[in-house]
Amino acid sequence: MATRENEPTSDGESAGGRPSPERPMVRFDSVTKAFGDNVVLDGLDFEVAAGEKLVIIGPSGSGKTTILRVLMTLERPDSGMIEVGGEHLYHEERGGKLVKASEKHVRRVRGKISMVFQHFFLFPHKTVLENITLGPVKALGVPKDEARERACKLLELVGMEGKHDQYPASLSGGQKQRVAIARALAMQPKVMLFDEVTSALDPELVGEVLGVLRDLALNTDMTMLLVTHEMGFAKEIGDRVVMFDNGRVVEEGPPRQMFSQPREARTRSFLDAVLDHE
Amino acid sequence: MTAGAVAQASPATWDWDIAQRMMPELLRGLSVTLQATLVGITVAMVLGLVLAMARRSSLPVVRWPVVGFIEFVRSTPLLVQLFFLFFVLPDLGVRLSGFTAGVLGLGLHYATYTSEAYRSGIENVEKGQWEAAVACNLSTRTTWGSVVLPQAIPTVIPALGNYLVAMLKDAPLLSTIAVLELLAVARQLNSQLFRPLEAFSLAALLFLAVSIPAAILVRYLEKRYGYSRE
Ligand SMILES: Nc1ncnc2c1ncn2[C@@H]1O[C@H](COP(=O)(O)OP(=O)(O)OP(=O)(O)O)[C@@H](O)[C@H]1O
Ligand SMILES: [Mg+2]
């Protein structure tokens, strides 16, 4: 059962939903990002296939959030290039040369991406329904009625039907995060970014959000990048796990192998620490 | 007040007839004061918002002149600004009526204050709201209009109310540039009828009659918007 329609557009991705290795959906090409002297991404190269569910792990401060933020255009990389769906995010061709992209170009390409944050960031002055319809109506030009209808379906999908007219302040953390997921889905992104979306939740509310994410991961062909410390969940839904440290990929592989027989000592000690903690 | 007057050399006692004769003129003056204040606060509210938003521009060519303007206006007295607008601009070929110059002066001067209030209101909107707007791919315009300002402005309303009351009390400065507002009328009446007691007491009472309700309104706004609605 397809839980949402993810209309493939110009780039000819099949709706099959599994990774298509020949053409990555996301590509980082020697991306560097520093805050002052602190080099957070150090010539980072990596690719995410279309439809792939990529789990990103790594110690605190290793740059996991920064990767997602650079992709969402919340931070500008200092150098390097990023492609999304075969298009440059921060560059565009003009007169046969690759130059710094205009705001307009960046905004168009970043429209393929949406993000769910650790701290939800719902719009507090808008109802649940308005939170979800704002982007589609203002950025995608979807007619209001249609946007509302689709928002209702998405709310059902995340188990939040009947809460349309509530304000975020009246929701629990788990409910807020489910609305935030619906809000991101409403933008019909090809790529969804999840930055530790259950870390700010009370333990008893984590399950409901992971449940929604699991449904999404297993039933849609969206490309997903998930930063998470929920290793059990990562094992279940991840196609691939990438271990980061000091702005570089330490190791990557399928979850089964990464969690049971990591090759690198760095990965092993990190996993030991995280699993101990659980 | 009457007791003090009685103690003076030439005792003046309240004359209801004189008071009654003064009232229509004074009310006309009050109306000018109110008009100047209302137009002035509107200018200050709109311009202050524009200044606060421009100050956040990513372009230094927009940001710096705005900062300079705000600093300059705040560091000079309102009276000097009024004189400049009314007496100097004509030499530069711009002739403004006293009322226009006055309203503009009040508006510009107070805009630099309201812009600070807006600025803190805008800064109090959490950074994540801007980021969520990016995740929803909103344009800059929609981000301001639908996300940031609706959260920032309610928190600024009490401060705006305070500036309204302050401006009302600054309006008599307009009498120096030939605007017949309330205090100017009172002075005129005094010099015609030699009755300072009635002229200025009534003027003070009329100011009170407006500023007390305005202060109550501000108190109400503070209760309503002063802290988060959640
Ligand atoms: N805006 C910023 N200004 C300065 N330094 C920053 C900024 N954002 C991140 N950093 C620094 O960059 C490094 C990487 O941060 P990042 O948030 O990407 O790590 P992370 O892997 O997500 O860590 P965590 O698991 O704690 O969330 C950290 O050292 C952090 O202090
Ligand atoms: Mg992080």
Short mmCIF file of N, CA and C in Angstrom, two decimals, chain A residues 26-115:
data_model
loop_
_atom_site.label_atom_id
_atom_site.label_comp_id
_atom_site.label_asym_id
_atom_site.label_seq_id
_atom_site.Cartn_x
_atom_site.Cartn_y
_atom_site.Cartn_z
N VAL A 26 21.18 12.42 -3.87
CA VAL A 26 21.96 13.44 -3.18
C VAL A 26 23.44 13.12 -3.36
N ARG A 27 24.20 14.15 -3.69
CA ARG A 27 25.64 13.91 -3.84
C ARG A 27 26.42 15.06 -3.22
N PHE A 28 27.30 14.73 -2.28
CA PHE A 28 28.20 15.71 -1.69
C PHE A 28 29.55 15.54 -2.37
N ASP A 29 30.13 16.61 -2.83
CA ASP A 29 31.40 16.55 -3.53
C ASP A 29 32.40 17.48 -2.84
N SER A 30 33.32 16.91 -2.11
CA SER A 30 34.30 17.63 -1.27
C SER A 30 33.71 18.86 -0.59
N VAL A 31 32.68 18.62 0.19
CA VAL A 31 32.03 19.72 0.88
C VAL A 31 32.76 20.02 2.19
N THR A 32 33.11 21.28 2.33
CA THR A 32 33.80 21.72 3.53
C THR A 32 32.97 22.79 4.22
N LYS A 33 32.91 22.66 5.53
CA LYS A 33 32.22 23.69 6.32
C LYS A 33 32.94 23.84 7.64
N ALA A 34 33.33 25.07 7.94
CA ALA A 34 33.99 25.33 9.21
C ALA A 34 33.24 26.43 9.94
N PHE A 35 33.23 26.34 11.25
CA PHE A 35 32.77 27.46 12.08
C PHE A 35 34.01 28.01 12.77
N GLY A 36 34.49 29.14 12.29
CA GLY A 36 35.76 29.65 12.81
C GLY A 36 36.86 28.64 12.50
N ASP A 37 37.59 28.23 13.53
CA ASP A 37 38.68 27.27 13.34
C ASP A 37 38.18 25.83 13.34
N ASN A 38 36.93 25.68 13.71
CA ASN A 38 36.38 24.34 13.88
C ASN A 38 35.90 23.80 12.53
N VAL A 39 36.73 22.96 11.92
CA VAL A 39 36.35 22.38 10.62
C VAL A 39 35.40 21.22 10.87
N VAL A 40 34.15 21.43 10.52
CA VAL A 40 33.12 20.45 10.87
C VAL A 40 32.93 19.43 9.74
N LEU A 41 32.88 19.90 8.51
CA LEU A 41 32.87 18.98 7.37
C LEU A 41 34.17 19.21 6.61
N ASP A 42 34.90 18.12 6.42
CA ASP A 42 36.25 18.27 5.90
C ASP A 42 36.37 17.55 4.56
N GLY A 43 35.99 18.25 3.50
CA GLY A 43 36.05 17.65 2.17
C GLY A 43 35.19 16.40 2.05
N LEU A 44 33.97 16.56 2.51
CA LEU A 44 33.07 15.40 2.60
C LEU A 44 32.55 14.96 1.22
N ASP A 45 32.73 13.68 0.90
CA ASP A 45 32.15 13.08 -0.30
C ASP A 45 31.17 12.01 0.16
N PHE A 46 29.95 12.09 -0.31
CA PHE A 46 29.11 10.90 -0.17
C PHE A 46 27.86 11.04 -1.02
N GLU A 47 27.24 9.89 -1.25
CA GLU A 47 26.08 9.86 -2.14
C GLU A 47 24.95 9.12 -1.46
N VAL A 48 23.74 9.52 -1.81
CA VAL A 48 22.56 8.82 -1.33
C VAL A 48 21.73 8.49 -2.56
N ALA A 49 21.41 7.23 -2.71
CA ALA A 49 20.65 6.81 -3.89
C ALA A 49 19.19 7.23 -3.74
N ALA A 50 18.52 7.36 -4.88
CA ALA A 50 17.09 7.68 -4.85
C ALA A 50 16.36 6.58 -4.11
N GLY A 51 15.51 6.97 -3.18
CA GLY A 51 14.73 6.00 -2.43
C GLY A 51 15.45 5.37 -1.27
N GLU A 52 16.71 5.66 -1.15
CA GLU A 52 17.48 5.05 -0.08
C GLU A 52 17.12 5.63 1.28
N LYS A 53 17.17 4.76 2.30
CA LYS A 53 16.98 5.23 3.67
C LYS A 53 18.34 5.16 4.35
N LEU A 54 18.95 6.32 4.48
CA LEU A 54 20.31 6.38 4.99
C LEU A 54 20.30 6.80 6.46
N VAL A 55 20.90 6.01 7.29
CA VAL A 55 20.99 6.34 8.71
C VAL A 55 22.38 6.89 8.99
N ILE A 56 22.41 8.05 9.64
CA ILE A 56 23.68 8.69 9.95
C ILE A 56 23.91 8.60 11.45
N ILE A 57 25.03 8.02 11.83
CA ILE A 57 25.36 7.95 13.25
C ILE A 57 26.74 8.57 13.47
N GLY A 58 27.03 8.81 14.73
CA GLY A 58 28.33 9.39 15.05
C GLY A 58 28.26 10.12 16.36
N PRO A 59 29.40 10.35 16.98
CA PRO A 59 29.41 11.00 18.29
C PRO A 59 28.94 12.45 18.21
N SER A 60 28.61 13.00 19.36
CA SER A 60 28.16 14.39 19.44
C SER A 60 29.25 15.32 18.91
N GLY A 61 28.82 16.27 18.08
CA GLY A 61 29.77 17.23 17.54
C GLY A 61 30.49 16.75 16.30
N SER A 62 30.11 15.57 15.79
CA SER A 62 30.82 15.03 14.64
C SER A 62 30.36 15.65 13.32
N GLY A 63 29.29 16.42 13.35
CA GLY A 63 28.86 17.11 12.14
C GLY A 63 27.62 16.54 11.47
N LYS A 64 26.90 15.67 12.17
CA LYS A 64 25.70 15.04 11.58
C LYS A 64 24.64 16.08 11.26
N THR A 65 24.37 16.92 12.24
CA THR A 65 23.37 17.97 12.01
C THR A 65 23.82 18.91 10.90
N THR A 66 25.10 19.21 10.89
CA THR A 66 25.62 20.15 9.89
C THR A 66 25.40 19.61 8.47
N ILE A 67 25.57 18.31 8.28
CA ILE A 67 25.32 17.73 6.97
C ILE A 67 23.88 18.02 6.52
N LEU A 68 22.95 17.75 7.42
CA LEU A 68 21.55 17.98 7.06
C LEU A 68 21.28 19.46 6.84
N ARG A 69 21.87 20.31 7.67
CA ARG A 69 21.60 21.74 7.57
C ARG A 69 22.18 22.34 6.28
N VAL A 70 23.33 21.83 5.88
CA VAL A 70 23.91 22.30 4.64
C VAL A 70 23.03 21.88 3.45
N LEU A 71 22.47 20.71 3.56
CA LEU A 71 21.60 20.20 2.50
C LEU A 71 20.29 20.97 2.45
N MET A 72 19.80 21.37 3.62
CA MET A 72 18.53 22.12 3.68
C MET A 72 18.75 23.60 3.38
N THR A 73 19.99 23.99 3.14
CA THR A 73 20.41 25.38 2.90
C THR A 73 20.29 26.26 4.15
N LEU A 74 20.33 25.64 5.32
CA LEU A 74 20.33 26.44 6.55
C LEU A 74 21.74 26.90 6.89
N GLU A 75 22.73 26.22 6.34
CA GLU A 75 24.12 26.68 6.41
C GLU A 75 24.69 26.62 5.00
N ARG A 76 25.54 27.61 4.67
CA ARG A 76 26.22 27.56 3.37
C ARG A 76 27.54 26.82 3.54
N PRO A 77 27.83 25.88 2.66
CA PRO A 77 29.16 25.27 2.73
C PRO A 77 30.22 26.29 2.33
N ASP A 78 31.44 26.09 2.84
CA ASP A 78 32.53 27.00 2.46
C ASP A 78 33.05 26.66 1.07
N SER A 79 33.09 25.38 0.78
CA SER A 79 33.51 24.98 -0.57
C SER A 79 32.93 23.61 -0.87
N GLY A 80 33.09 23.19 -2.12
CA GLY A 80 32.53 21.92 -2.54
C GLY A 80 31.19 22.11 -3.21
N MET A 81 30.64 21.00 -3.67
CA MET A 81 29.37 21.09 -4.39
C MET A 81 28.38 20.05 -3.88
N ILE A 82 27.12 20.39 -3.99
CA ILE A 82 26.06 19.47 -3.59
C ILE A 82 25.07 19.37 -4.74
N GLU A 83 24.71 18.13 -5.06
CA GLU A 83 23.67 17.93 -6.07
C GLU A 83 22.47 17.26 -5.44
N VAL A 84 21.31 17.70 -5.88
CA VAL A 84 20.07 17.08 -5.42
C VAL A 84 19.24 16.74 -6.66
N GLY A 85 18.92 15.49 -6.81
CA GLY A 85 18.13 15.07 -7.97
C GLY A 85 18.78 15.46 -9.27
N GLY A 86 20.09 15.39 -9.33
CA GLY A 86 20.80 15.68 -10.58
C GLY A 86 21.03 17.16 -10.84
N GLU A 87 20.63 18.01 -9.90
CA GLU A 87 20.85 19.45 -10.09
C GLU A 87 21.75 19.99 -8.99
N HIS A 88 22.58 20.95 -9.36
CA HIS A 88 23.40 21.59 -8.35
C HIS A 88 22.53 22.43 -7.43
N LEU A 89 22.85 22.35 -6.14
CA LEU A 89 22.07 23.12 -5.16
C LEU A 89 22.60 24.55 -5.06
N TYR A 90 23.89 24.70 -4.93
CA TYR A 90 24.47 26.03 -4.71
C TYR A 90 25.13 26.61 -5.95
N HIS A 91 25.08 25.89 -7.06
CA HIS A 91 25.70 26.38 -8.29
C HIS A 91 24.71 26.26 -9.43
N GLU A 92 24.92 27.05 -10.45
CA GLU A 92 24.14 26.86 -11.65
C GLU A 92 25.00 27.20 -12.87
N GLU A 93 24.58 26.66 -13.98
CA GLU A 93 25.35 26.91 -15.20
C GLU A 93 24.91 28.21 -15.82
N ARG A 94 25.88 29.03 -16.11
CA ARG A 94 25.56 30.25 -16.85
C ARG A 94 26.68 30.46 -17.85
N GLY A 95 26.31 30.55 -19.11
CA GLY A 95 27.32 30.71 -20.16
C GLY A 95 28.33 29.58 -20.16
N GLY A 96 27.84 28.35 -19.95
CA GLY A 96 28.72 27.18 -20.01
C GLY A 96 29.63 27.03 -18.80
N LYS A 97 29.48 27.98 -17.85
CA LYS A 97 30.33 27.87 -16.66
C LYS A 97 29.47 27.64 -15.43
N LEU A 98 30.07 26.96 -14.45
CA LEU A 98 29.35 26.72 -13.21
C LEU A 98 29.62 27.88 -12.25
N VAL A 99 28.60 28.62 -11.93
CA VAL A 99 28.80 29.78 -11.06
C VAL A 99 27.90 29.65 -9.84
N LYS A 100 28.13 30.54 -8.88
CA LYS A 100 27.31 30.58 -7.68
C LYS A 100 25.84 30.80 -8.08
N ALA A 101 24.99 29.98 -7.51
CA ALA A 101 23.59 30.02 -7.93
C ALA A 101 22.88 31.25 -7.37
N SER A 102 21.86 31.70 -8.10
CA SER A 102 21.02 32.78 -7.61
C SER A 102 20.12 32.24 -6.50
N GLU A 103 19.59 33.17 -5.70
CA GLU A 103 18.63 32.80 -4.66
C GLU A 103 17.49 31.97 -5.25
N LYS A 104 17.07 32.40 -6.41
CA LYS A 104 15.92 31.77 -7.05
C LYS A 104 16.21 30.30 -7.36
N HIS A 105 17.41 30.07 -7.88
CA HIS A 105 17.81 28.71 -8.20
C HIS A 105 17.87 27.86 -6.93
N VAL A 106 18.53 28.39 -5.92
CA VAL A 106 18.65 27.66 -4.66
C VAL A 106 17.27 27.30 -4.13
N ARG A 107 16.38 28.28 -4.21
CA ARG A 107 15.06 28.03 -3.65
C ARG A 107 14.32 26.95 -4.44
N ARG A 108 14.50 26.96 -5.74
CA ARG A 108 13.82 25.94 -6.55
C ARG A 108 14.36 24.55 -6.23
N VAL A 109 15.69 24.43 -6.16
CA VAL A 109 16.26 23.10 -5.93
C VAL A 109 15.99 22.63 -4.50
N ARG A 110 16.03 23.54 -3.55
CA ARG A 110 15.80 23.10 -2.17
C ARG A 110 14.35 22.68 -1.96
N GLY A 111 13.49 23.04 -2.90
CA GLY A 111 12.10 22.60 -2.84
C GLY A 111 11.97 21.08 -2.92
N LYS A 112 13.02 20.41 -3.34
CA LYS A 112 12.98 18.95 -3.40
C LYS A 112 13.24 18.33 -2.03
N ILE A 113 13.61 19.19 -1.08
CA ILE A 113 14.01 18.70 0.23
C ILE A 113 13.09 19.28 1.29
N SER A 114 12.82 18.49 2.31
CA SER A 114 12.22 19.09 3.51
C SER A 114 12.84 18.43 4.73
N MET A 115 12.59 19.03 5.87
CA MET A 115 13.32 18.61 7.06
C MET A 115 12.41 18.59 8.28
#
